[in-house]
């Protein structure tokens, strides 16, 4: 209690100026003292945020850290999912490969975090919570010793004045000697503490390059972790792509033509060959082929089956309009039309030529400029459409009528106009392109062609199925069904095809 009272009295004396506080640190060290607090704050906040970035539990061994790591639990989930699906499934193969990859990535992440903990986080903690606080603790102790020294000097000075002696003479008596010894002892303790504090402060300044190296280490360890992770991912990507490329069931609707052909190893797109081959067997005499809308559900089912390469020929041979609709859908869902965006202007310019021979020559020139894959498939399709016109007395599909309903699915612009514009201008030009090519198919593409290239998709028996469509959508009924089809078509729907046919009736085309 007495000790606390004396300390309070010393502080009070300094506060009212009765004992002057002596500054024992140089100006440089006072600046270092200010910097100490700033470095402590920055190191503390950085340590806290960096710790929060760790995904694994801090301060535990590898096994415990792995159990808590999200990436490790993801890997385990994928491997378990692969076991459920089995290797015969593409998803099963991909899950197994990706799960193993995630496990290896998790191990790299654990090694990375352990290194960061050891070389960055722990040193930052020691700096912010141990080294700097120790220096600051010494600074507080020095302040106490300075206070003790100033108080002893004040007491000695007051004793000198009260003795009545001049300032040049030493105070007499035992009390004065004791005060002088107390003052000298306090000064000695202060000096020892000051020297130790000064050494620690200078050491702190000298070690700043070491403290800065923590952040260099952070970047180096991160770079090494990401480099190893990237190497791991790059090494597994070819295996993933190989699984994809060797898988038989590849979607084809909405995919670029060349991509589909490359993945499937075909020259003719699967939907084109399958639909054409079936139509040759069961649809050549169907009235309004490519014009009459099929059942929306039947069309959707056929497209889905073509997309996965599973096709029930017997089922769809009874529905040639669904087959024709699936072929049209494939053509209009291509990201780029079969006749290409690049040649669009050349096709249109050719259609505007008045002289028939020159027009045919211009169209022939444009055909030759088609990319090889597009040219091959365009030739295949045109030869089929030419064969379809051999039955035009029965199916009512003349070259002009075919061009009306199928042409806009073979060629369109980047920026499609509204329906009226397409019916009256652009589509009229496209009809002027497709119709003569169908009419002169053997001149554009001489020689016979084998339609059934890779398999028999045809039906052995042909029957007339027109009677089956009494309840199916027609140009004049079931507006909602046609509207649903409209939304998935590019650029024209079946309903629009029929509107165009009505438009061309005025010219006696149908």
Short mmCIF file of C-alpha atoms in Angstrom, two decimals, residues 17-439:
data_model
loop_
_atom_site.label_atom_id
_atom_site.label_comp_id
_atom_site.label_asym_id
_atom_site.label_seq_id
_atom_site.Cartn_x
_atom_site.Cartn_y
_atom_site.Cartn_z
CA UNK A 17 5.86 20.27 -12.39
CA UNK A 18 7.42 19.61 -9.00
CA UNK A 19 9.62 16.89 -10.57
CA UNK A 20 10.73 17.41 -14.19
CA UNK A 21 10.55 14.32 -16.40
CA UNK A 22 13.87 13.69 -18.12
CA UNK A 23 13.86 12.44 -21.73
CA UNK A 24 16.60 9.81 -21.96
CA UNK A 25 16.04 8.59 -25.56
CA UNK A 26 17.54 10.25 -28.61
CA UNK A 27 15.33 11.74 -31.32
CA UNK A 28 16.06 8.75 -33.59
CA UNK A 29 14.93 6.29 -30.96
CA UNK A 30 11.78 8.32 -30.31
CA UNK A 31 10.95 7.93 -34.01
CA UNK A 32 11.64 4.20 -33.74
CA UNK A 33 9.25 4.08 -30.79
CA UNK A 34 6.45 5.53 -32.93
CA UNK A 35 7.26 3.10 -35.74
CA UNK A 36 7.08 0.17 -33.33
CA UNK A 37 3.41 0.75 -32.68
CA UNK A 38 2.61 1.12 -36.39
CA UNK A 39 4.46 -2.08 -37.29
CA UNK A 40 2.69 -3.90 -34.49
CA UNK A 41 -0.73 -2.81 -35.76
CA UNK A 42 0.05 -3.74 -39.37
CA UNK A 43 1.58 -7.11 -38.43
CA UNK A 44 -1.34 -7.94 -36.17
CA UNK A 45 -4.00 -7.16 -38.78
CA UNK A 46 -2.06 -8.95 -41.55
CA UNK A 47 -1.62 -12.02 -39.36
CA UNK A 48 -5.34 -12.04 -38.60
CA UNK A 49 -6.42 -11.70 -42.25
CA UNK A 50 -3.85 -14.21 -43.50
CA UNK A 51 -4.98 -16.75 -40.93
CA UNK A 52 -8.56 -16.26 -42.13
CA UNK A 53 -7.45 -17.22 -45.65
CA UNK A 54 -6.39 -20.68 -44.53
CA UNK A 55 -8.90 -23.35 -45.49
CA UNK A 56 -7.53 -25.99 -43.13
CA UNK A 57 -7.48 -25.88 -39.36
CA UNK A 58 -4.45 -24.03 -38.07
CA UNK A 59 -1.94 -25.66 -35.76
CA UNK A 60 -2.93 -29.30 -36.37
CA UNK A 61 -1.16 -32.19 -38.08
CA UNK A 62 -1.63 -33.16 -41.71
CA UNK A 63 -4.28 -35.83 -41.11
CA UNK A 64 -6.51 -33.57 -39.03
CA UNK A 65 -6.03 -30.69 -41.46
CA UNK A 66 -7.01 -32.93 -44.39
CA UNK A 67 -10.26 -33.98 -42.74
CA UNK A 68 -11.35 -30.36 -42.33
CA UNK A 69 -10.24 -29.17 -45.76
CA UNK A 70 -13.20 -28.44 -48.14
CA UNK A 71 -11.18 -29.56 -51.15
CA UNK A 72 -10.45 -32.90 -49.51
CA UNK A 73 -14.11 -33.49 -48.68
CA UNK A 74 -15.00 -32.57 -52.28
CA UNK A 75 -12.47 -35.12 -53.54
CA UNK A 76 -13.95 -37.80 -51.29
CA UNK A 77 -17.47 -36.97 -52.49
CA UNK A 78 -16.42 -37.25 -56.15
CA UNK A 79 -14.63 -40.57 -55.66
CA UNK A 80 -17.65 -42.00 -53.83
CA UNK A 81 -19.93 -40.72 -56.61
CA UNK A 82 -17.70 -42.39 -59.21
CA UNK A 83 -18.02 -45.69 -57.36
CA UNK A 84 -21.81 -45.37 -57.43
CA UNK A 85 -22.02 -44.57 -61.17
CA UNK A 86 -19.31 -47.03 -62.26
CA UNK A 87 -16.62 -46.86 -64.96
CA UNK A 88 -19.08 -47.69 -67.72
CA UNK A 89 -20.60 -44.22 -67.27
CA UNK A 90 -18.87 -41.15 -68.65
CA UNK A 91 -19.92 -39.25 -65.53
CA UNK A 92 -18.44 -42.02 -63.41
CA UNK A 93 -15.12 -41.85 -65.25
CA UNK A 94 -15.01 -38.07 -65.04
CA UNK A 95 -15.90 -38.04 -61.33
CA UNK A 96 -13.19 -40.57 -60.54
CA UNK A 97 -10.54 -38.67 -62.47
CA UNK A 98 -11.60 -35.31 -61.08
CA UNK A 99 -11.85 -36.71 -57.55
CA UNK A 100 -8.31 -38.03 -57.71
CA UNK A 101 -7.17 -34.68 -59.05
CA UNK A 102 -8.93 -32.79 -56.27
CA UNK A 103 -7.27 -35.06 -53.71
CA UNK A 104 -3.83 -34.27 -55.11
CA UNK A 105 -4.71 -30.57 -55.18
CA UNK A 106 -5.80 -30.85 -51.55
CA UNK A 107 -2.43 -32.33 -50.61
CA UNK A 108 -0.66 -29.48 -52.39
CA UNK A 109 -2.89 -27.02 -50.55
CA UNK A 110 -2.12 -28.63 -47.19
CA UNK A 111 1.63 -28.43 -47.87
CA UNK A 112 1.20 -24.81 -48.95
CA UNK A 113 -0.72 -23.86 -45.80
CA UNK A 114 1.73 -25.65 -43.51
CA UNK A 115 4.59 -23.73 -45.12
CA UNK A 116 2.72 -20.44 -44.82
CA UNK A 117 1.99 -21.12 -41.15
CA UNK A 118 5.61 -21.91 -40.39
CA UNK A 119 7.38 -19.27 -42.48
CA UNK A 120 4.91 -16.36 -42.49
CA UNK A 121 2.05 -16.55 -40.01
CA UNK A 122 4.04 -17.65 -36.96
CA UNK A 123 6.86 -15.09 -37.52
CA UNK A 124 4.24 -12.34 -37.96
CA UNK A 125 2.59 -13.43 -34.71
CA UNK A 126 5.93 -13.35 -32.89
CA UNK A 127 6.65 -9.88 -34.26
CA UNK A 128 3.25 -8.45 -33.37
CA UNK A 129 2.59 -10.27 -30.11
CA UNK A 130 6.05 -11.01 -28.66
CA UNK A 131 8.99 -9.00 -30.03
CA UNK A 132 7.42 -5.56 -30.26
CA UNK A 133 5.41 -5.94 -27.00
CA UNK A 134 8.65 -6.91 -25.21
CA UNK A 135 10.32 -3.73 -26.46
CA UNK A 136 7.28 -1.69 -25.45
CA UNK A 137 7.33 -3.34 -22.02
CA UNK A 138 10.94 -2.30 -21.61
CA UNK A 139 9.98 1.22 -22.68
CA UNK A 140 7.39 1.37 -19.92
CA UNK A 141 9.91 0.04 -17.43
CA UNK A 142 12.38 2.72 -18.54
CA UNK A 143 9.72 5.38 -18.03
CA UNK A 144 9.26 4.09 -14.47
CA UNK A 145 13.00 4.19 -13.83
CA UNK A 146 13.21 7.72 -15.24
CA UNK A 147 10.40 8.70 -12.89
CA UNK A 148 12.28 7.15 -9.96
CA UNK A 149 15.48 8.94 -10.96
CA UNK A 150 13.73 12.30 -11.34
CA UNK A 151 12.01 11.89 -7.99
CA UNK A 152 15.30 11.00 -6.23
CA UNK A 153 17.01 13.99 -7.83
CA UNK A 154 14.17 16.25 -6.75
CA UNK A 155 14.35 15.00 -3.17
CA UNK A 156 18.12 15.42 -3.10
CA UNK A 157 17.82 18.94 -4.53
CA UNK A 158 15.20 19.92 -1.96
CA UNK A 159 17.37 18.52 0.83
CA UNK A 160 20.24 20.66 -0.36
CA UNK A 161 18.14 23.80 -0.34
CA UNK A 162 16.72 23.12 3.15
CA UNK A 163 20.21 22.65 4.66
CA UNK A 164 20.89 26.33 4.13
CA UNK A 165 24.08 25.63 2.22
CA UNK A 166 25.04 27.25 -1.02
CA UNK A 167 24.59 25.37 -4.21
CA UNK A 168 28.38 24.90 -4.49
CA UNK A 169 28.62 22.95 -1.22
CA UNK A 170 27.58 19.36 -0.50
CA UNK A 171 24.71 18.81 1.95
CA UNK A 172 25.82 17.51 5.32
CA UNK A 173 24.45 14.71 7.39
CA UNK A 174 23.42 11.13 6.95
CA UNK A 175 20.13 12.00 5.29
CA UNK A 176 21.82 13.88 2.50
CA UNK A 177 24.25 11.03 1.88
CA UNK A 178 21.38 8.58 1.68
CA UNK A 179 19.49 10.74 -0.81
CA UNK A 180 22.57 11.10 -2.97
CA UNK A 181 23.14 7.35 -3.01
CA UNK A 182 19.49 6.80 -3.85
CA UNK A 183 19.73 9.28 -6.73
CA UNK A 184 22.91 7.67 -8.08
CA UNK A 185 21.44 4.16 -7.81
CA UNK A 186 18.27 5.23 -9.64
CA UNK A 187 20.34 6.86 -12.37
CA UNK A 188 22.40 3.70 -12.73
CA UNK A 189 19.35 1.45 -13.05
CA UNK A 190 17.84 3.84 -15.61
CA UNK A 191 21.02 3.87 -17.66
CA UNK A 192 21.25 0.06 -17.78
CA UNK A 193 17.61 -0.20 -18.89
CA UNK A 194 18.05 2.59 -21.43
CA UNK A 195 21.06 0.88 -22.97
CA UNK A 196 19.22 -2.43 -23.23
CA UNK A 197 16.16 -0.75 -24.73
CA UNK A 198 18.28 1.20 -27.19
CA UNK A 199 20.00 -2.01 -28.28
CA UNK A 200 16.65 -3.74 -28.84
CA UNK A 201 15.29 -0.75 -30.77
CA UNK A 202 18.33 -0.59 -33.02
CA UNK A 203 18.10 -4.34 -33.50
CA UNK A 204 14.46 -3.92 -34.56
CA UNK A 205 15.47 -1.33 -37.16
CA UNK A 206 18.29 -3.54 -38.43
CA UNK A 207 15.98 -6.56 -38.75
CA UNK A 208 13.35 -4.77 -40.85
CA UNK A 209 14.72 -6.51 -43.95
CA UNK A 210 14.06 -9.82 -42.20
CA UNK A 211 10.52 -8.80 -41.36
CA UNK A 212 9.95 -7.70 -44.95
CA UNK A 213 11.17 -11.09 -46.17
CA UNK A 214 8.08 -12.70 -44.62
CA UNK A 215 6.00 -11.18 -47.43
CA UNK A 216 8.51 -12.19 -50.08
CA UNK A 217 8.24 -15.72 -48.71
CA UNK A 218 4.45 -15.51 -48.93
CA UNK A 219 4.57 -14.69 -52.64
CA UNK A 220 7.24 -17.30 -53.37
CA UNK A 221 5.29 -20.04 -51.60
CA UNK A 222 2.09 -19.00 -53.36
CA UNK A 223 3.87 -19.04 -56.72
CA UNK A 224 5.25 -22.52 -56.07
CA UNK A 225 1.83 -23.79 -54.94
CA UNK A 226 0.05 -22.41 -58.00
CA UNK A 227 2.80 -23.68 -60.31
CA UNK A 228 2.47 -27.22 -58.98
CA UNK A 229 -1.33 -27.00 -59.07
CA UNK A 230 -1.25 -25.77 -62.67
CA UNK A 231 1.13 -28.58 -63.68
CA UNK A 232 -1.21 -31.08 -62.06
CA UNK A 233 -4.28 -29.68 -63.82
CA UNK A 234 -2.50 -29.51 -67.18
CA UNK A 235 -1.37 -33.12 -66.82
CA UNK A 236 -4.92 -34.34 -66.20
CA UNK A 237 -6.66 -32.27 -68.89
CA UNK A 238 -5.57 -34.54 -71.78
CA UNK A 239 -7.03 -37.54 -69.93
CA UNK A 240 -10.31 -35.68 -69.42
CA UNK A 241 -10.44 -34.68 -73.09
CA UNK A 242 -9.63 -38.24 -74.11
CA UNK A 243 -12.61 -39.54 -72.13
CA UNK A 244 -14.82 -36.95 -73.83
CA UNK A 245 -13.53 -37.68 -77.32
CA UNK A 246 -13.81 -41.45 -77.03
CA UNK A 247 -17.33 -41.31 -75.62
CA UNK A 248 -19.85 -42.43 -78.23
CA UNK A 249 -22.83 -40.37 -77.09
CA UNK A 250 -22.04 -36.86 -78.29
CA UNK A 251 -24.72 -34.14 -78.64
CA UNK A 252 -24.96 -32.62 -82.09
CA UNK A 253 -27.87 -30.13 -82.04
CA UNK A 254 -26.66 -26.57 -81.57
CA UNK A 255 -23.01 -27.59 -82.04
CA UNK A 256 -20.75 -26.22 -84.78
CA UNK A 257 -20.73 -28.52 -87.80
CA UNK A 258 -16.97 -29.05 -87.90
CA UNK A 259 -16.85 -29.75 -84.16
CA UNK A 260 -19.55 -32.41 -84.44
CA UNK A 261 -17.88 -34.03 -87.44
CA UNK A 262 -14.48 -34.05 -85.74
CA UNK A 263 -15.81 -35.56 -82.51
CA UNK A 264 -17.91 -38.19 -84.26
CA UNK A 265 -15.38 -39.00 -86.99
CA UNK A 266 -18.01 -38.47 -89.70
CA UNK A 267 -18.16 -36.67 -93.04
CA UNK A 268 -21.94 -36.17 -92.97
CA UNK A 269 -23.59 -34.87 -89.81
CA UNK A 270 -25.40 -37.68 -88.01
CA UNK A 271 -28.85 -35.98 -87.94
CA UNK A 272 -28.59 -35.18 -91.66
CA UNK A 273 -27.67 -38.73 -92.69
CA UNK A 274 -30.12 -40.41 -90.29
CA UNK A 275 -33.06 -38.22 -91.30
CA UNK A 276 -32.31 -38.32 -95.03
CA UNK A 277 -31.88 -42.10 -95.04
CA UNK A 278 -35.15 -42.64 -93.19
CA UNK A 279 -37.01 -40.16 -95.39
CA UNK A 280 -35.75 -41.94 -98.51
CA UNK A 281 -37.47 -45.06 -97.22
CA UNK A 282 -40.64 -43.70 -95.71
CA UNK A 283 -41.24 -40.07 -96.63
CA UNK A 284 -40.69 -39.37 -100.30
CA UNK A 285 -44.40 -39.50 -101.13
CA UNK A 286 -45.64 -37.65 -98.05
CA UNK A 287 -47.60 -34.58 -99.08
CA UNK A 288 -46.21 -31.38 -97.61
CA UNK A 289 -42.98 -32.91 -96.33
CA UNK A 290 -40.97 -30.19 -94.51
CA UNK A 291 -44.13 -28.06 -94.46
CA UNK A 292 -46.60 -29.88 -92.22
CA UNK A 293 -45.71 -29.48 -88.55
CA UNK A 294 -45.16 -32.68 -86.57
CA UNK A 295 -46.27 -33.30 -83.03
CA UNK A 296 -44.15 -31.11 -80.78
CA UNK A 297 -43.59 -33.92 -78.28
CA UNK A 298 -42.68 -36.40 -81.02
CA UNK A 299 -40.23 -33.92 -82.55
CA UNK A 300 -38.65 -33.25 -79.17
CA UNK A 301 -38.23 -36.97 -78.52
CA UNK A 302 -36.67 -37.62 -81.94
CA UNK A 303 -34.22 -34.73 -81.54
CA UNK A 304 -33.22 -36.01 -78.10
CA UNK A 305 -32.66 -39.51 -79.45
CA UNK A 306 -30.54 -38.17 -82.32
CA UNK A 307 -28.58 -36.08 -79.82
CA UNK A 308 -27.53 -39.18 -77.88
CA UNK A 309 -27.13 -41.45 -80.92
CA UNK A 310 -29.94 -43.84 -79.99
CA UNK A 311 -32.55 -44.16 -82.74
CA UNK A 312 -35.56 -46.44 -83.06
CA UNK A 313 -35.95 -46.58 -86.82
CA UNK A 314 -39.19 -48.56 -86.75
CA UNK A 315 -40.87 -46.05 -84.43
CA UNK A 316 -40.06 -42.97 -86.48
CA UNK A 317 -40.57 -44.53 -89.90
CA UNK A 318 -44.28 -44.12 -89.15
CA UNK A 319 -43.82 -40.36 -88.73
CA UNK A 320 -41.94 -38.84 -91.69
CA UNK A 321 -43.02 -35.31 -90.79
CA UNK A 322 -41.26 -35.66 -87.43
CA UNK A 323 -38.13 -36.82 -89.27
CA UNK A 324 -38.32 -33.84 -91.63
CA UNK A 325 -38.88 -31.53 -88.66
CA UNK A 326 -35.83 -32.95 -86.87
CA UNK A 327 -33.71 -32.31 -89.98
CA UNK A 328 -34.95 -28.72 -90.25
CA UNK A 329 -34.31 -28.18 -86.55
CA UNK A 330 -30.74 -29.38 -86.88
CA UNK A 331 -30.07 -27.03 -89.76
CA UNK A 332 -31.58 -23.95 -88.11
CA UNK A 333 -29.93 -24.64 -84.72
CA UNK A 334 -26.43 -24.64 -86.19
CA UNK A 335 -24.46 -21.70 -84.72
CA UNK A 336 -23.60 -20.75 -88.30
CA UNK A 337 -25.81 -21.58 -91.29
CA UNK A 338 -24.70 -24.43 -93.52
CA UNK A 339 -24.14 -21.91 -96.33
CA UNK A 340 -22.06 -19.73 -93.91
CA UNK A 341 -22.21 -16.10 -92.81
CA UNK A 342 -19.07 -15.26 -94.75
CA UNK A 343 -20.64 -16.08 -98.12
CA UNK A 344 -24.03 -14.53 -97.35
CA UNK A 345 -23.50 -11.38 -99.44
CA UNK A 346 -22.11 -13.40 -102.33
CA UNK A 347 -25.16 -15.70 -102.33
CA UNK A 348 -27.53 -12.71 -102.26
CA UNK A 349 -25.66 -10.92 -105.04
CA UNK A 350 -25.81 -14.07 -107.17
CA UNK A 351 -29.58 -14.33 -106.66
CA UNK A 352 -30.02 -10.77 -107.97
CA UNK A 353 -28.42 -11.53 -111.33
CA UNK A 354 -31.13 -11.43 -114.03
CA UNK A 355 -29.41 -13.56 -116.65
CA UNK A 356 -30.07 -17.21 -115.74
CA UNK A 357 -26.76 -18.63 -117.01
CA UNK A 358 -24.73 -15.96 -115.22
CA UNK A 359 -26.76 -16.48 -112.07
CA UNK A 360 -26.03 -20.22 -112.14
CA UNK A 361 -22.34 -19.53 -112.67
CA UNK A 362 -22.28 -17.14 -109.72
CA UNK A 363 -24.10 -19.67 -107.53
CA UNK A 364 -21.66 -22.37 -108.63
CA UNK A 365 -18.73 -20.10 -107.73
CA UNK A 366 -20.19 -19.53 -104.26
CA UNK A 367 -20.67 -23.29 -103.78
CA UNK A 368 -17.01 -23.89 -104.51
CA UNK A 369 -16.03 -21.40 -101.80
CA UNK A 370 -17.88 -23.28 -99.05
CA UNK A 371 -15.58 -24.87 -96.45
CA UNK A 372 -15.00 -28.58 -97.19
CA UNK A 373 -17.27 -29.84 -94.40
CA UNK A 374 -20.07 -27.44 -95.37
CA UNK A 375 -19.69 -28.27 -99.05
CA UNK A 376 -19.89 -32.01 -98.44
CA UNK A 377 -23.01 -31.77 -96.29
CA UNK A 378 -24.64 -29.18 -98.58
CA UNK A 379 -24.06 -31.45 -101.57
CA UNK A 380 -25.53 -34.41 -99.68
CA UNK A 381 -28.62 -32.42 -98.74
CA UNK A 382 -29.18 -30.90 -102.20
CA UNK A 383 -28.91 -34.30 -103.89
CA UNK A 384 -31.56 -35.61 -101.50
CA UNK A 385 -33.85 -32.64 -102.09
CA UNK A 386 -33.45 -33.12 -105.84
CA UNK A 387 -34.52 -36.74 -105.42
CA UNK A 388 -37.48 -35.54 -103.34
CA UNK A 389 -38.70 -33.44 -106.27
CA UNK A 390 -38.96 -36.63 -108.38
CA UNK A 391 -42.14 -37.29 -106.39
CA UNK A 392 -43.51 -33.74 -106.57
CA UNK A 393 -46.69 -34.87 -108.28
CA UNK A 394 -47.53 -36.78 -105.10
CA UNK A 395 -45.83 -34.85 -102.30
CA UNK A 396 -46.51 -31.40 -103.82
CA UNK A 397 -42.97 -30.31 -102.94
CA UNK A 398 -41.57 -28.64 -106.04
CA UNK A 399 -38.05 -27.12 -105.99
CA UNK A 400 -39.67 -23.76 -105.33
CA UNK A 401 -41.77 -25.02 -102.46
CA UNK A 402 -38.81 -26.79 -100.88
CA UNK A 403 -36.76 -23.61 -101.21
CA UNK A 404 -39.53 -21.63 -99.49
CA UNK A 405 -39.76 -23.80 -96.38
CA UNK A 406 -36.16 -25.04 -96.16
CA UNK A 407 -34.09 -22.19 -97.61
CA UNK A 408 -34.26 -19.88 -94.56
CA UNK A 409 -32.84 -22.77 -92.48
CA UNK A 410 -29.80 -22.98 -94.75
CA UNK A 411 -28.89 -19.30 -94.95
CA UNK A 412 -29.52 -16.28 -92.72
CA UNK A 413 -27.77 -13.12 -91.63
CA UNK A 414 -26.08 -12.30 -88.35
CA UNK A 415 -28.81 -9.78 -87.62
CA UNK A 416 -32.11 -11.35 -88.52
CA UNK A 417 -34.90 -8.97 -89.49
CA UNK A 418 -38.55 -9.25 -88.57
CA UNK A 419 -40.83 -11.86 -90.17
CA UNK A 420 -42.40 -9.48 -92.68
CA UNK A 421 -39.01 -8.37 -93.98
CA UNK A 422 -37.83 -11.94 -94.30
CA UNK A 423 -40.96 -13.02 -96.12
CA UNK A 424 -40.89 -10.22 -98.66
CA UNK A 425 -37.22 -9.52 -99.30
CA UNK A 426 -34.52 -11.69 -97.81
CA UNK A 427 -36.44 -14.98 -98.01
CA UNK A 428 -37.41 -14.22 -101.59
CA UNK A 429 -33.74 -13.89 -102.42
CA UNK A 430 -32.91 -17.11 -100.56
CA UNK A 431 -35.59 -18.94 -102.56
CA UNK A 432 -33.89 -17.56 -105.67
CA UNK A 433 -30.70 -19.23 -104.45
CA UNK A 434 -31.95 -22.63 -103.30
CA UNK A 435 -34.53 -23.31 -106.03
CA UNK A 436 -32.11 -23.27 -109.02
CA UNK A 437 -29.53 -25.29 -107.09
CA UNK A 438 -32.14 -28.02 -106.46
CA UNK A 439 -33.34 -27.82 -110.07
#
